[in-house]
Short mmCIF file of C-alpha atoms in Angstrom, two decimals:
data_model
loop_
_atom_site.label_atom_id
_atom_site.label_comp_id
_atom_site.label_asym_id
_atom_site.label_seq_id
_atom_site.Cartn_x
_atom_site.Cartn_y
_atom_site.Cartn_z
CA UNK A 1 80.28 76.90 90.51
CA UNK A 2 83.87 76.51 91.66
CA UNK A 3 85.02 78.71 94.52
CA UNK A 4 88.59 79.88 94.41
CA UNK A 5 90.36 78.47 97.46
CA UNK A 6 87.94 75.61 98.20
CA UNK A 7 90.61 72.93 97.82
CA UNK A 8 90.61 70.34 100.61
CA UNK A 9 93.46 70.54 103.12
CA UNK A 10 96.17 67.95 102.54
CA UNK A 11 99.50 67.42 104.25
CA UNK A 12 102.37 69.16 102.49
CA UNK A 13 100.30 71.70 100.58
CA UNK A 14 101.56 75.28 100.52
CA UNK A 15 99.06 78.05 101.15
CA UNK A 16 99.93 81.56 100.00
CA UNK A 17 98.09 84.61 101.25
CA UNK A 18 98.18 87.81 99.24
CA UNK A 19 96.76 90.77 101.11
CA UNK A 20 96.40 94.21 99.61
CA UNK A 21 95.50 97.35 101.51
CA UNK A 22 95.60 100.80 99.89
CA UNK A 23 96.17 104.03 101.80
CA UNK A 24 95.96 107.72 100.91
CA UNK A 25 98.55 110.01 102.53
CA UNK A 26 96.64 112.94 104.03
CA UNK A 27 99.61 114.58 105.80
CA UNK A 28 103.06 113.28 104.91
CA UNK A 29 104.90 115.19 107.66
CA UNK A 30 102.57 113.91 110.39
CA UNK A 31 102.74 110.37 109.04
CA UNK A 32 106.54 110.41 109.03
CA UNK A 33 106.66 111.86 112.54
CA UNK A 34 104.24 109.23 113.85
CA UNK A 35 106.12 106.38 112.16
CA UNK A 36 109.35 107.61 113.74
CA UNK A 37 107.68 107.80 117.15
CA UNK A 38 106.45 104.22 116.75
CA UNK A 39 109.92 103.14 115.63
CA UNK A 40 111.37 104.55 118.85
CA UNK A 41 108.79 102.52 120.82
CA UNK A 42 109.75 99.36 118.94
CA UNK A 43 113.50 99.97 119.14
CA UNK A 44 114.37 102.30 122.03
CA UNK A 45 117.63 104.10 121.45
CA UNK A 46 117.60 103.54 117.68
CA UNK A 47 117.99 106.48 115.30
CA UNK A 48 114.42 106.73 114.02
CA UNK A 49 115.25 109.64 111.69
CA UNK A 50 117.81 107.49 109.87
CA UNK A 51 115.66 104.33 109.93
CA UNK A 52 112.33 105.82 108.79
CA UNK A 53 112.94 108.00 105.75
CA UNK A 54 110.35 107.07 103.10
CA UNK A 55 106.84 105.78 102.48
CA UNK A 56 107.81 102.09 102.72
CA UNK A 57 109.71 102.64 105.99
CA UNK A 58 106.74 104.47 107.48
CA UNK A 59 104.15 101.88 106.45
CA UNK A 60 106.24 98.89 107.56
CA UNK A 61 106.93 100.53 110.92
CA UNK A 62 103.21 101.15 111.46
CA UNK A 63 102.34 97.58 110.42
CA UNK A 64 105.01 96.14 112.69
CA UNK A 65 103.82 98.26 115.63
CA UNK A 66 100.24 97.09 114.99
CA UNK A 67 101.38 93.44 114.98
CA UNK A 68 100.48 92.88 111.33
CA UNK A 69 104.03 92.04 110.16
CA UNK A 70 107.11 90.89 112.02
CA UNK A 71 107.89 88.62 114.94
CA UNK A 72 104.70 89.42 116.87
CA UNK A 73 102.41 88.21 114.11
CA UNK A 74 104.60 85.14 113.49
CA UNK A 75 104.18 84.18 117.15
CA UNK A 76 100.39 84.50 116.83
CA UNK A 77 100.30 82.34 113.69
CA UNK A 78 101.98 79.34 115.32
CA UNK A 79 99.05 76.92 115.22
CA UNK A 80 98.83 73.14 115.60
CA UNK A 81 98.93 71.60 112.15
CA UNK A 82 100.40 74.70 110.48
CA UNK A 83 104.10 75.44 110.04
CA UNK A 84 105.22 78.95 109.18
CA UNK A 85 107.07 79.46 105.93
CA UNK A 86 108.56 82.71 104.64
CA UNK A 87 106.80 85.95 103.92
CA UNK A 88 107.26 88.76 101.50
CA UNK A 89 105.54 92.04 100.91
CA UNK A 90 106.02 95.03 98.69
CA UNK A 91 104.99 98.67 98.83
CA UNK A 92 103.91 100.31 95.58
CA UNK A 93 103.03 103.98 95.15
CA UNK A 94 100.63 105.88 92.90
CA UNK A 95 98.54 102.82 92.06
CA UNK A 96 96.56 103.78 88.93
CA UNK A 97 93.45 101.91 90.15
CA UNK A 98 93.33 102.21 93.95
CA UNK A 99 90.87 100.08 95.89
CA UNK A 100 87.72 101.73 97.20
CA UNK A 101 87.34 102.09 100.98
CA UNK A 102 85.94 98.95 102.62
CA UNK A 103 85.83 95.40 101.32
CA UNK A 104 86.14 95.50 97.53
CA UNK A 105 84.74 92.10 96.58
CA UNK A 106 83.18 93.01 93.25
CA UNK A 107 86.23 94.33 91.41
CA UNK A 108 87.38 92.07 88.60
CA UNK A 109 90.81 91.60 87.10
CA UNK A 110 94.11 90.95 88.82
CA UNK A 111 94.01 93.09 91.96
CA UNK A 112 97.55 92.03 92.80
CA UNK A 113 99.20 92.92 89.49
CA UNK A 114 101.85 95.59 89.89
CA UNK A 115 101.34 98.91 88.11
CA UNK A 116 102.97 98.72 84.65
CA UNK A 117 106.00 100.88 85.56
CA UNK A 118 106.76 98.64 88.59
CA UNK A 119 106.10 95.23 87.04
#
């Protein structure tokens, strides 16, 4: 049985990581307020109300504050034998088939396909 991702490491290969995490908004006003508070911690003096205005702004601010995206995580990923390349991420909303809580290893199909209206 072949295992996806069991290729041997070779110089010059490019490794891409796709990571998906689904969230349910329980209280939009509290989430926005918290994201703005975190934005002010990250960028003192910045206008958080103007910078954090939507779902994507809120999630990216929280991820940056947690060290999951941005300069802090790039610094942690500097490893002998590995050179950083670019990164890209995208927020989608109202996913028709959201992931279940916890590790969802048994779902089949393309978990990274965009919902039809966003593809």
